[in-house]
Amino acid sequence: MASSNPGYLGVTAPISTSESTEREKELTVSLMEELRRQGTFESEEESKTREIVLGRLSSLVKRFVYKVSIARGLSEAAASAAGGKIYTFGSYRLGVHGPGSDIDTLCVVPKHVSREDFFEVLEPMLKETEGVTDVSGVPDAYVPVLGAKISGISIDLTMARLALSSIPDDLSLQDDNLLRNLDERCVRSLNGSRVTDEILRLVPNVEVFRDSLRCIKLWAQRRAIYSNVNGFLGGVAWAMLVARICQLYPNAIAGAIVSRFFIIMYQWTWPQPVLLKQIEDGPLPVRVWNPKLYPADRSHRMPIITPAYPSMCATHNVSASTQMIMTEEFKKGSEIVDKIAVGTAQWSELFAKHDFFHKYRYYLQVIASTGDSDLQIKWAGTVESRIRQLVMKLEYVDSLTLAHPFIKGFDQVSYCLTEEEMRAAAQGDISEVVAKRKKEDIEGKEGASTVYSTTFYIGLAIEPKQPGAVGPRRLDISWPTTEFTKLVKMWEKYDEANMGIIVRHIKATALPDYVFDEGERQPRSAQKRPKTKGSGKSSNTSPDMPHKKRRSSHSTAEPISATSSSTSTVRQPTNGLPSGVTATTLDAASSQNGIYNTSIKDSSRIKSPHLPFGENVAVATGA
């Protein structure tokens, strides 16, 4: 299965081996000062807390393996010797975690412990442990994960079941033979730890890599493009991109790496893959990323390939929309670091907050709701894991140039006194009275209930109205939204009596206050866009957005000809939690709707960022 791999040449050849200039040293010093001001480094006390938490988790895992071993009929001695071990990976293992960061942790267990045991035995054990909160398992995720907070530290725990009767304390995961006889989910789980260690081994200077990655992580988080589940890049993908630039400039320091990162990534010739080393074939019957063999691998838009065997694509979730968004952010970042280099901008400008909730005229709200806090964590997580499927379906809709998912959901708890309030809260219509109400206000009152809801947002960019077009336009999104709700309801644990799912569109002026920071929102009267004559371009268009060809719509629903700006239908199940689709058509009459102007300009007038004299982007990008 792991043969005929494409041989991408030159993946480790450096562009430049020259030493850093005095200016680059100054920029690096100022960058590190800014990162400290931004609070990206945790205190010594927080660091010790993490070590204590990992110690407690390690002990719990050993007890878990012992408990399952006894249940399988092993003797006391064999159960005690069965072991069980945890390994960290991700940002914590890479050394770039900050205050509030979670710890990605791998639980390695012997062959007689099953994945079902992981969720059915370990999950309850975690819930019963003192100081542990927010325990939730997602067993059907691409990489099944068990999340929890231990002493306030978030833990994401994955599991790998090895073909060994016991797990020794000194077990190293570098041996490829450990992958023998494992299912794909175990291989993917092991890959997290193996990849992290391999990245650290392949970078020329670990400290420079860490400083540079800390900067890029903060930038990606502030620009709201740090989320694998939503179709952007996750932590390991960002780490591999930074590691690749470090390989190209082995003697460079952080300031120079960051500057070149944006220029090279903006001009990268996707789908040319990013590789830290040649893809290795191996003797094991496991799948290795290979677009020549696998059609699914050919569909990857921004392939960033893990360096540990078996090589996998860390970015299979990237869609056409999220690729456009990231490409534009790379360009903006390169323009800012250009100005920083010549002293006309500060590093703080690179870390400016995103403008997602100011960017579009229309948004989709996806609201997941339940009446139970523990159930809500699982239901909201399931819905979030399917959001990218909705984005991909929206990309097929005519006149929609882009569907932009936001990287996190907004949680709300509503204390309701009546069924009417409960239904409204589950649909996202939370009145000021309900919002201010506290738990004690409903205790002991007949008919009172609590609604837990999580709301996700997708920004919709609509094509500008074509010259000469007359009359109002209708953008029909009923097919993708209906298909999405069908998809989330296919979850095996979906319970219509206790779970609600609503998809609806709202205008930017109707966005709730909770999506904005204090003082960020403009006064309501100032939010109306002025009507202008002429080209119809709004003041916040992005004229350099890459051109995107439209595909035909798969929607079978006819546009609804209505004089109002939208039409809505809601199906109300008897349980009182709304479940349905409320978004059917949007009024696309205004040419101001589009945020991205996809018309092609004279290329000679578009200024592209460039590497320093003598450095060839084509070499860096593998073109």
Coordinates of C-alpha atoms in Angstrom, one line a residue:
M1 CA 0.0 0.0 0.0
A2 CA 2.9 2.4 0.6
S3 CA 4.6 2.2 -2.7
S4 CA 5.0 4.5 -5.8
N5 CA 5.2 7.6 -3.7
P6 CA 5.8 10.9 -5.5
G7 CA 9.4 12.0 -5.2
Y8 CA 9.3 15.7 -4.3
L9 CA 12.8 16.8 -4.6
G10 CA 14.7 19.5 -2.7
V11 CA 12.6 19.4 0.4
T12 CA 15.5 20.0 2.7
A13 CA 17.7 22.3 0.5
P14 CA 18.2 25.7 2.2
I15 CA 17.6 28.9 0.3
S16 CA 20.1 30.9 2.4
T17 CA 22.7 30.0 4.9
S18 CA 23.8 33.5 5.6
E19 CA 24.0 34.9 9.1
S20 CA 21.3 37.3 10.4
T21 CA 21.8 41.0 9.9
E22 CA 21.9 43.6 12.8
R23 CA 18.4 44.8 11.7
E24 CA 17.1 41.2 11.9
K25 CA 18.5 40.9 15.4
E26 CA 16.8 44.2 16.4
L27 CA 13.5 42.9 14.9
T28 CA 13.8 39.7 16.8
V29 CA 14.4 41.4 20.2
S30 CA 11.4 43.6 19.6
L31 CA 9.3 40.6 18.5
M32 CA 10.1 38.7 21.7
E33 CA 9.2 41.8 23.8
E34 CA 5.9 42.1 22.0
L35 CA 5.1 38.4 22.5
R36 CA 5.7 38.9 26.3
R37 CA 3.4 41.9 26.3
Q38 CA 0.8 39.8 24.5
G39 CA 1.0 37.3 27.4
T40 CA 2.0 34.3 25.3
F41 CA 4.4 32.9 28.0
E42 CA 3.0 31.2 31.1
S43 CA 4.3 31.8 34.7
E44 CA 6.5 29.3 36.6
E45 CA 3.5 28.5 38.8
E46 CA 1.3 27.6 35.8
S47 CA 4.1 25.4 34.5
K48 CA 4.3 23.5 37.8
T49 CA 0.5 23.1 37.8
R50 CA 0.7 21.4 34.4
E51 CA 3.4 19.0 35.6
I52 CA 1.2 18.1 38.6
V53 CA -1.9 17.6 36.3
L54 CA 0.1 15.3 34.0
G55 CA 1.3 13.3 37.0
R56 CA -2.3 12.8 38.2
L57 CA -3.4 11.8 34.7
S58 CA -0.6 9.3 34.4
S59 CA -1.6 7.7 37.6
L60 CA -5.3 7.6 36.5
V61 CA -4.4 5.9 33.2
K62 CA -2.5 3.2 35.1
R63 CA -5.5 2.6 37.3
F64 CA -7.8 2.5 34.3
V65 CA -5.7 -0.1 32.6
Y66 CA -5.5 -2.1 35.8
K67 CA -9.3 -2.0 36.2
V68 CA -10.0 -3.2 32.7
S69 CA -7.3 -5.9 33.0
I70 CA -9.0 -7.3 36.1
A71 CA -12.4 -7.2 34.3
R72 CA -10.7 -9.2 31.4
G73 CA -9.7 -11.9 33.9
L74 CA -6.0 -11.1 34.3
S75 CA -4.4 -11.9 37.6
E76 CA -3.5 -9.1 40.1
A77 CA 0.1 -9.4 39.1
A78 CA -0.6 -9.3 35.3
A79 CA -3.0 -6.4 35.7
S80 CA -0.4 -4.4 37.7
A81 CA 2.2 -5.1 35.1
A82 CA 0.0 -4.1 32.2
G83 CA 1.1 -0.5 32.6
G84 CA -0.4 2.3 30.5
K85 CA 1.5 5.4 29.7
I86 CA 0.8 9.0 28.6
Y87 CA 2.7 11.0 26.0
T88 CA 2.3 14.7 25.3
F89 CA 2.3 16.2 21.9
G90 CA 1.2 19.4 20.2
S91 CA 2.0 22.8 21.5
Y92 CA 3.0 21.6 25.0
R93 CA 5.5 19.1 23.7
L94 CA 6.8 21.6 21.1
G95 CA 7.3 24.1 24.0
V96 CA 5.1 26.9 22.6
H97 CA 2.1 26.6 24.9
G98 CA 0.9 29.7 26.8
P99 CA -1.5 30.5 29.6
G100 CA -4.8 28.7 29.1
S101 CA -3.5 26.4 26.4
D102 CA -4.7 22.8 26.5
I103 CA -2.4 19.8 26.7
D104 CA -2.7 17.3 23.9
T105 CA -2.1 13.9 25.5
L106 CA -1.9 10.4 24.1
C107 CA -2.9 7.4 26.3
V108 CA -1.1 4.2 25.2
V109 CA -2.7 1.0 26.4
P110 CA -2.0 -2.8 25.9
K111 CA -3.9 -4.9 23.4
H112 CA -6.6 -6.2 25.8
V113 CA -7.9 -2.6 26.5
S114 CA -10.4 -1.5 23.8
R115 CA -11.5 1.9 22.5
E116 CA -14.9 1.2 24.0
D117 CA -13.2 0.8 27.4
F118 CA -11.5 4.2 26.9
F119 CA -14.9 6.0 26.7
E120 CA -17.0 3.7 28.8
V121 CA -14.5 3.2 31.7
L122 CA -12.0 6.0 31.7
E123 CA -14.6 8.7 31.0
P124 CA -16.6 7.9 34.1
M125 CA -13.4 7.6 36.1
L126 CA -12.4 11.1 35.1
K127 CA -15.8 12.4 36.1
E128 CA -15.5 10.9 39.6
T129 CA -12.0 12.3 40.1
E130 CA -11.7 15.4 42.4
G131 CA -10.8 18.6 40.5
V132 CA -11.9 17.2 37.2
T133 CA -14.7 19.1 35.2
D134 CA -16.1 19.4 31.7
V135 CA -15.5 15.7 30.8
S136 CA -16.7 14.9 27.3
G137 CA -15.9 12.1 24.9
V138 CA -16.2 12.3 21.1
P139 CA -15.7 8.7 20.1
D140 CA -16.7 9.1 16.4
A141 CA -14.3 11.9 15.6
Y142 CA -11.6 11.4 12.9
V143 CA -9.2 11.1 15.8
P144 CA -11.5 10.0 18.8
V145 CA -10.8 12.3 21.7
L146 CA -11.8 12.6 25.4
G147 CA -11.7 16.1 26.7
A148 CA -11.6 17.2 30.3
K149 CA -10.4 20.0 32.7
I150 CA -8.1 18.9 35.5
S151 CA -7.4 21.6 38.1
G152 CA -8.4 24.2 35.4
I153 CA -6.0 22.8 32.8
S154 CA -7.7 21.6 29.6
I155 CA -6.7 18.1 28.5
D156 CA -7.4 16.5 25.1
L157 CA -6.8 12.8 25.5
T158 CA -6.5 10.4 22.6
M159 CA -5.9 6.7 22.7
A160 CA -3.7 4.1 20.9
R161 CA -4.0 0.4 21.6
L162 CA -0.7 -1.3 20.8
A163 CA -0.3 -5.0 20.0
L164 CA 1.6 -5.5 23.3
S165 CA 0.5 -7.4 26.4
S166 CA 2.0 -4.6 28.6
I167 CA 3.2 -1.0 28.2
P168 CA 6.6 -0.5 29.9
D169 CA 7.4 2.9 31.4
D170 CA 10.4 3.4 29.1
L171 CA 8.5 2.7 25.8
S172 CA 9.6 4.8 22.9
L173 CA 7.1 5.5 20.1
Q174 CA 9.8 6.0 17.4
D175 CA 9.8 2.3 16.4
D176 CA 7.7 1.9 13.2
N177 CA 7.1 -1.7 14.1
L178 CA 4.7 -0.5 16.9
L179 CA 2.2 0.3 14.1
R180 CA 1.8 -3.4 13.2
N181 CA -1.7 -4.8 13.5
L182 CA -3.3 -1.4 14.5
D183 CA -6.5 0.1 13.1
E184 CA -6.3 3.4 11.3
R185 CA -7.7 5.4 14.3
C186 CA -4.9 4.1 16.5
V187 CA -2.3 4.9 13.8
R188 CA -3.7 8.5 13.6
S189 CA -3.6 8.8 17.4
L190 CA 0.0 7.6 17.5
N191 CA 0.9 9.9 14.7
G192 CA 0.3 13.0 16.9
S193 CA 3.2 12.2 19.3
R194 CA 5.5 10.7 16.6
V195 CA 5.0 13.8 14.4
T196 CA 5.8 16.3 17.2
D197 CA 9.0 14.5 18.1
E198 CA 10.0 14.3 14.4
I199 CA 9.4 18.0 13.8
L200 CA 11.7 18.9 16.7
R201 CA 14.3 16.5 15.3
L202 CA 14.1 18.0 11.8
V203 CA 14.4 21.8 12.6
P204 CA 18.0 23.2 12.5
N205 CA 17.5 25.3 15.6
V206 CA 14.8 24.4 18.1
E207 CA 14.8 27.7 20.0
V208 CA 14.5 29.8 16.8
F209 CA 11.7 27.4 15.7
R210 CA 9.9 27.9 19.0
D211 CA 10.2 31.7 19.0
S212 CA 9.0 31.9 15.4
L213 CA 6.1 29.4 15.9
R214 CA 4.9 31.3 19.0
C215 CA 4.6 34.4 16.9
I216 CA 2.7 32.6 14.0
K217 CA 0.4 30.8 16.4
L218 CA -0.6 34.1 18.1
W219 CA -1.1 35.7 14.7
A220 CA -3.3 32.8 13.4
Q221 CA -5.4 32.9 16.6
R222 CA -5.9 36.7 16.4
R223 CA -6.8 36.5 12.7
A224 CA -9.3 33.6 13.5
I225 CA -7.7 31.1 11.2
Y226 CA -6.4 28.6 13.8
S227 CA -8.8 25.7 13.7
N228 CA -8.4 22.4 12.0
V229 CA -12.0 21.3 12.7
N230 CA -13.4 24.4 10.8
G231 CA -11.2 24.0 7.7
F232 CA -8.3 26.2 8.6
L233 CA -4.9 24.9 10.0
G234 CA -4.5 23.3 13.4
G235 CA -1.5 23.5 15.6
V236 CA 0.6 20.7 14.0
A237 CA 0.1 22.2 10.5
W238 CA 1.2 25.7 11.6
A239 CA 4.2 24.0 13.2
M240 CA 5.2 22.2 10.0
L241 CA 4.9 25.4 8.0
V242 CA 7.2 27.3 10.4
A243 CA 9.6 24.3 10.5
R244 CA 9.8 24.3 6.7
I245 CA 10.9 28.0 6.7
C246 CA 13.4 27.2 9.4
Q247 CA 14.8 24.5 7.2
L248 CA 15.1 26.9 4.2
Y249 CA 17.0 29.4 6.5
P250 CA 19.0 27.3 9.0
N251 CA 21.0 30.2 10.3
A252 CA 18.2 32.8 10.5
I253 CA 16.7 34.1 13.8
A254 CA 13.0 34.5 14.6
G255 CA 12.5 38.0 13.1
A256 CA 13.9 36.8 9.7
I257 CA 11.9 33.5 9.8
V258 CA 8.6 35.3 10.5
S259 CA 9.2 37.8 7.7
R260 CA 10.0 35.1 5.1
F261 CA 7.2 32.9 6.4
F262 CA 4.5 35.2 5.1
I263 CA 6.1 36.0 1.8
I264 CA 6.7 32.3 1.0
M265 CA 3.4 31.0 2.2
Y266 CA 1.5 33.7 0.3
Q267 CA 3.2 32.6 -3.0
W268 CA 3.3 28.9 -2.3
T269 CA 2.2 26.9 -5.4
W270 CA -0.6 24.8 -3.9
P271 CA -1.3 21.9 -4.2
Q272 CA 2.4 21.4 -4.1
P273 CA 2.8 19.7 -0.7
V274 CA 4.8 21.1 2.2
L275 CA 7.3 18.4 3.2
L276 CA 9.9 18.4 6.0
K277 CA 11.6 15.3 4.5
Q278 CA 11.0 12.8 1.7
I279 CA 7.9 10.7 2.1
E280 CA 9.1 7.3 3.3
D281 CA 7.8 3.9 2.2
G282 CA 7.6 1.2 4.8
P283 CA 7.0 -2.5 5.2
L284 CA 3.8 -2.2 7.1
P285 CA 0.3 -2.4 5.4
V286 CA -0.6 1.2 6.4
R287 CA -1.8 3.9 4.1
V288 CA 0.8 6.7 3.3
W289 CA -0.3 10.0 1.7
N290 CA 0.1 9.5 -2.1
P291 CA -2.0 11.5 -4.6
K292 CA -0.9 9.1 -7.4
L293 CA -2.6 6.2 -5.7
Y294 CA -5.5 7.7 -3.8
P295 CA -8.2 10.0 -5.3
A296 CA -8.9 11.5 -1.9
D297 CA -5.3 12.6 -1.5
R298 CA -5.5 14.4 -4.9
S299 CA -8.4 16.5 -3.5
H300 CA -6.3 18.1 -0.8
R301 CA -6.1 21.8 -1.5
M302 CA -3.2 22.7 0.8
P303 CA -1.4 19.5 1.6
I304 CA 1.0 19.8 4.6
I305 CA 2.4 16.3 5.1
T306 CA 3.5 14.9 8.4
P307 CA 7.1 13.8 8.6
A308 CA 6.7 10.6 10.7
Y309 CA 5.8 7.3 9.0
P310 CA 3.1 6.8 7.8
S311 CA 3.0 10.3 6.3
M312 CA -0.5 11.8 6.4
C313 CA -2.0 15.1 5.3
A314 CA -2.6 17.3 8.3
T315 CA -4.9 19.7 6.3
H316 CA -7.5 17.5 4.7
N317 CA -10.2 19.8 6.1
V318 CA -9.2 22.8 4.1
S319 CA -12.0 24.0 1.7
A320 CA -12.0 26.4 -1.2
S321 CA -13.3 29.2 1.1
T322 CA -10.9 28.7 3.9
Q323 CA -8.0 28.5 1.5
M324 CA -9.0 31.9 0.0
I325 CA -9.2 33.4 3.5
M326 CA -5.8 32.1 4.6
T327 CA -4.2 33.2 1.3
E328 CA -5.5 36.7 1.9
E329 CA -4.2 36.7 5.5
F330 CA -0.8 35.6 4.3
K331 CA -0.7 38.5 2.0
K332 CA -1.8 41.0 4.7
G333 CA 0.8 39.6 7.0
S334 CA 3.5 39.9 4.5
E335 CA 2.6 43.6 3.9
I336 CA 2.7 44.3 7.6
V337 CA 6.1 42.6 8.2
D338 CA 7.4 44.5 5.2
K339 CA 6.5 47.7 7.0
I340 CA 7.9 46.5 10.3
A341 CA 11.2 45.8 8.6
V342 CA 11.6 49.4 7.4
G343 CA 10.3 50.8 10.7
T344 CA 6.9 52.1 9.6
A345 CA 4.9 49.6 11.6
Q346 CA 5.0 47.8 14.9
W347 CA 4.8 44.0 15.7
S348 CA 1.5 44.8 17.6
E349 CA -0.1 45.5 14.2
L350 CA 0.5 42.0 13.1
F351 CA -1.5 40.7 16.0
A352 CA -4.5 43.0 15.4
K353 CA -7.9 41.3 16.1
H354 CA -9.8 39.8 13.2
D355 CA -12.8 41.7 11.7
F356 CA -15.0 38.7 11.1
F357 CA -18.1 40.2 12.7
H358 CA -17.7 43.5 10.7
K359 CA -16.8 41.9 7.4
Y360 CA -20.1 40.5 6.0
R361 CA -23.6 41.7 5.5
Y362 CA -25.2 38.3 6.1
Y363 CA -24.3 35.5 8.5
L364 CA -25.6 32.0 9.1
Q365 CA -26.2 31.1 12.7
V366 CA -26.0 27.4 13.6
I367 CA -27.5 26.9 17.0
A368 CA -27.2 23.6 18.9
S369 CA -29.2 23.3 22.1
T370 CA -30.1 20.9 24.9
G371 CA -31.4 21.0 28.4
D372 CA -28.4 19.3 30.0
S373 CA -24.9 20.7 30.5
D374 CA -23.0 17.4 29.9
L375 CA -25.1 16.5 26.9
Q376 CA -24.6 20.0 25.5
I377 CA -20.8 19.6 25.4
K378 CA -21.1 16.4 23.2
W379 CA -23.9 17.7 21.0
A380 CA -22.2 21.1 20.4
G381 CA -18.9 19.3 19.6
T382 CA -20.7 17.0 17.2
V383 CA -22.4 19.9 15.4
E384 CA -19.1 21.8 15.2
S385 CA -17.3 18.9 13.7
R386 CA -19.9 19.0 10.8
I387 CA -19.7 22.8 10.2
R388 CA -17.1 22.4 7.5
Q389 CA -19.5 20.1 5.6
L390 CA -22.0 23.0 5.5
V391 CA -19.3 25.3 4.3
M392 CA -18.4 23.0 1.4
K393 CA -22.1 22.7 0.4
L394 CA -22.5 26.5 0.5
E395 CA -19.6 26.8 -1.9
Y396 CA -21.8 25.2 -4.6
V397 CA -24.4 27.9 -4.3
D398 CA -24.5 30.3 -7.3
S399 CA -23.7 33.9 -6.3
L400 CA -22.0 32.9 -3.1
T401 CA -18.3 33.7 -3.5
L402 CA -17.2 32.5 -0.1
A403 CA -18.5 30.9 3.1
H404 CA -16.4 31.9 6.1
P405 CA -16.7 29.8 9.2
F406 CA -15.8 31.4 12.6
I407 CA -13.3 29.3 14.6
K408 CA -15.3 28.9 17.8
G409 CA -18.9 28.7 19.1
F410 CA -20.5 31.0 21.7
D411 CA -22.0 29.2 24.7
Q412 CA -25.0 30.5 26.5
V413 CA -27.1 29.3 29.5
S414 CA -30.7 30.6 29.6
Y415 CA -32.9 30.3 32.7
C416 CA -36.4 30.2 31.4
L417 CA -39.7 30.4 33.3
T418 CA -42.0 29.5 30.4
E419 CA -42.1 27.1 27.5
E420 CA -42.2 30.2 25.2
E421 CA -39.0 31.5 26.7
M422 CA -37.4 28.1 26.3
R423 CA -38.3 27.8 22.6
A424 CA -37.0 31.3 21.9
A425 CA -33.7 30.7 23.7
A426 CA -33.1 27.5 21.8
Q427 CA -33.6 29.5 18.6
G428 CA -31.1 32.1 19.7
D429 CA -33.7 34.7 20.5
I430 CA -32.8 35.4 24.1
S431 CA -34.5 38.5 25.5
E432 CA -32.7 40.9 27.8
V433 CA -34.9 39.7 30.7
V434 CA -33.9 36.0 30.2
A435 CA -30.2 37.0 29.7
K436 CA -30.0 38.7 33.1
R437 CA -31.9 36.0 34.9
K438 CA -29.9 33.8 37.3
K439 CA -30.2 30.2 38.3
E440 CA -31.6 31.0 41.7
D441 CA -34.4 33.0 40.0
I442 CA -36.0 29.8 38.6
E443 CA -35.3 27.3 41.4
G444 CA -38.5 25.7 42.7
K445 CA -40.7 27.3 40.1
E446 CA -43.1 25.1 38.2
G447 CA -42.5 24.9 34.4
A448 CA -39.0 26.5 34.7
S449 CA -36.1 25.0 32.8
T450 CA -32.6 25.7 31.7
V451 CA -31.5 25.8 28.0
Y452 CA -27.9 25.3 27.1
S453 CA -27.0 26.6 23.6
T454 CA -23.9 27.0 21.5
T455 CA -24.0 29.2 18.4
F456 CA -21.6 29.0 15.5
Y457 CA -21.3 31.6 12.8
I458 CA -20.6 31.5 9.0
G459 CA -20.0 34.7 7.1
L460 CA -21.5 34.8 3.6
A461 CA -19.8 36.8 0.8
I462 CA -22.1 37.4 -2.1
E463 CA -21.1 38.3 -5.7
P464 CA -21.6 42.0 -6.6
K465 CA -24.6 42.6 -8.8
Q466 CA -23.7 42.3 -12.4
P467 CA -23.8 45.5 -14.5
G468 CA -27.2 45.9 -16.3
A469 CA -29.0 43.4 -13.9
V470 CA -32.4 44.6 -12.8
G471 CA -34.7 43.7 -10.0
P472 CA -34.0 41.9 -6.7
R473 CA -31.9 38.7 -6.5
R474 CA -32.6 35.7 -4.3
L475 CA -29.8 33.6 -2.9
D476 CA -31.3 30.2 -2.2
I477 CA -29.4 28.3 0.6
S478 CA -32.2 25.9 1.5
W479 CA -30.5 22.9 0.0
P480 CA -27.1 23.1 1.9
T481 CA -28.8 24.0 5.2
T482 CA -31.4 21.2 4.9
E483 CA -28.7 18.7 4.0
F484 CA -26.6 19.9 7.0
T485 CA -29.3 19.3 9.5
K486 CA -30.0 15.9 8.1
L487 CA -26.2 15.2 8.4
V488 CA -26.0 16.2 12.1
K489 CA -29.2 14.2 12.9
M490 CA -27.5 11.1 11.6
W491 CA -25.3 11.1 14.7
E492 CA -25.9 7.8 16.3
K493 CA -26.6 9.4 19.7
Y494 CA -28.9 12.1 18.3
D495 CA -32.1 12.3 20.4
E496 CA -34.8 14.5 19.0
A497 CA -36.5 14.7 22.4
N498 CA -33.5 16.4 24.0
M499 CA -31.5 18.0 21.2
G500 CA -32.2 21.0 19.0
I501 CA -30.5 22.2 15.8
I502 CA -31.4 25.5 14.1
V503 CA -29.8 27.0 11.0
R504 CA -30.9 30.5 10.1
H505 CA -29.5 33.7 8.5
I506 CA -29.2 37.1 10.1
K507 CA -28.0 40.5 9.0
A508 CA -24.9 42.0 10.4
T509 CA -27.0 44.6 12.2
A510 CA -28.8 41.8 14.1
L511 CA -25.6 40.2 15.4
P512 CA -25.9 39.7 19.2
D513 CA -23.7 41.8 21.5
Y514 CA -21.8 38.8 22.9
V515 CA -19.8 38.3 19.6
F516 CA -18.2 41.7 20.2
D517 CA -15.6 42.9 22.8
E518 CA -16.7 45.7 25.0
G519 CA -16.7 49.0 23.1
E520 CA -16.0 47.2 19.8
R521 CA -19.5 47.4 18.4
Q522 CA -20.5 50.5 16.5
P523 CA -23.7 52.2 17.6
R524 CA -26.7 50.7 15.8
S525 CA -27.5 53.8 13.8
A526 CA -23.9 53.9 12.5
Q527 CA -24.1 50.3 11.2
K528 CA -26.2 51.0 8.2
R529 CA -24.1 50.9 5.0
P530 CA -24.3 54.1 2.9
K531 CA -25.8 53.7 -0.5
T532 CA -23.3 54.7 -3.2
K533 CA -23.5 55.1 -6.9
G534 CA -20.9 53.9 -9.3
S535 CA -18.8 50.7 -9.1
G536 CA -20.7 49.4 -6.1
K537 CA -17.6 48.5 -4.2
S538 CA -17.8 48.7 -0.5
S539 CA -15.1 50.3 1.5
N540 CA -14.0 47.0 3.0
T541 CA -13.6 45.0 -0.2
S542 CA -10.4 43.0 -0.8
P543 CA -9.5 43.6 -4.4
D544 CA -6.5 41.3 -4.4
M545 CA -8.5 38.2 -3.4
P546 CA -7.6 35.4 -5.8
H547 CA -10.2 34.8 -8.5
K548 CA -12.6 31.9 -7.8
K549 CA -14.6 30.2 -10.6
R550 CA -18.1 29.4 -9.7
R551 CA -19.6 26.0 -9.8
S552 CA -23.2 25.1 -10.6
S553 CA -25.6 25.0 -7.7
H554 CA -26.8 21.6 -6.5
S555 CA -29.9 23.2 -4.9
T556 CA -33.2 21.8 -6.1
A557 CA -35.3 24.4 -4.3
E558 CA -36.8 27.3 -6.3
P559 CA -35.9 30.8 -5.1
I560 CA -38.8 32.2 -3.1
S561 CA -40.1 35.4 -4.6
A562 CA -40.9 37.5 -1.5
T563 CA -40.9 41.2 -0.8
S564 CA -39.4 40.7 2.6
S565 CA -35.7 40.2 3.1
S566 CA -36.1 36.6 4.1
T567 CA -38.6 33.8 4.6
S568 CA -38.5 31.4 7.5
T569 CA -39.9 28.0 8.4
V570 CA -39.4 26.4 11.8
R571 CA -40.3 22.8 12.7
Q572 CA -41.2 22.6 16.3
P573 CA -41.0 19.1 17.9
T574 CA -43.1 18.3 20.8
N575 CA -40.2 18.4 23.2
G576 CA -39.9 22.2 23.0
L577 CA -36.4 22.3 21.6
P578 CA -36.6 23.7 18.0
S579 CA -35.0 21.5 15.4
G580 CA -35.0 22.6 11.8
V581 CA -33.8 25.0 9.2
T582 CA -34.9 28.7 9.2
A583 CA -32.6 29.9 6.4
T584 CA -34.2 29.6 3.0
T585 CA -33.5 32.7 0.9
L586 CA -31.6 35.9 1.3
D587 CA -32.3 39.1 -0.4
A588 CA -29.2 39.7 -2.5
A589 CA -30.5 42.9 -4.1
S590 CA -27.7 45.1 -3.0
S591 CA -24.4 45.1 -4.9
Q592 CA -22.8 46.0 -1.5
N593 CA -23.2 42.4 -0.3
G594 CA -19.9 41.1 -1.6
I595 CA -16.9 41.5 0.6
Y596 CA -14.4 40.0 -1.8
N597 CA -14.2 41.5 -5.2
T598 CA -13.1 38.6 -7.4
S599 CA -12.7 40.6 -10.6
I600 CA -9.2 40.3 -12.1
K601 CA -7.2 43.5 -12.1
D602 CA -4.2 44.5 -14.3
S603 CA -1.5 42.3 -12.8
S604 CA 1.1 45.0 -13.4
R605 CA -0.7 47.2 -10.9
I606 CA -0.8 44.7 -8.1
K607 CA 2.2 44.9 -5.8
S608 CA 3.2 41.5 -4.5
P609 CA 5.6 41.0 -1.5
H610 CA 9.1 39.8 -2.4
L611 CA 11.9 38.0 -0.7
P612 CA 15.2 39.9 -0.2
F613 CA 17.4 40.2 -3.3
G614 CA 19.0 36.9 -4.4
E615 CA 16.4 34.7 -2.8
N616 CA 14.2 32.7 -5.2
V617 CA 10.6 32.0 -4.1
A618 CA 10.3 29.3 -6.8
V619 CA 13.0 27.4 -5.0
A620 CA 11.2 27.7 -1.7
T621 CA 7.8 26.7 -3.0
G622 CA 9.1 23.8 -5.1
A623 CA 7.6 25.3 -8.3

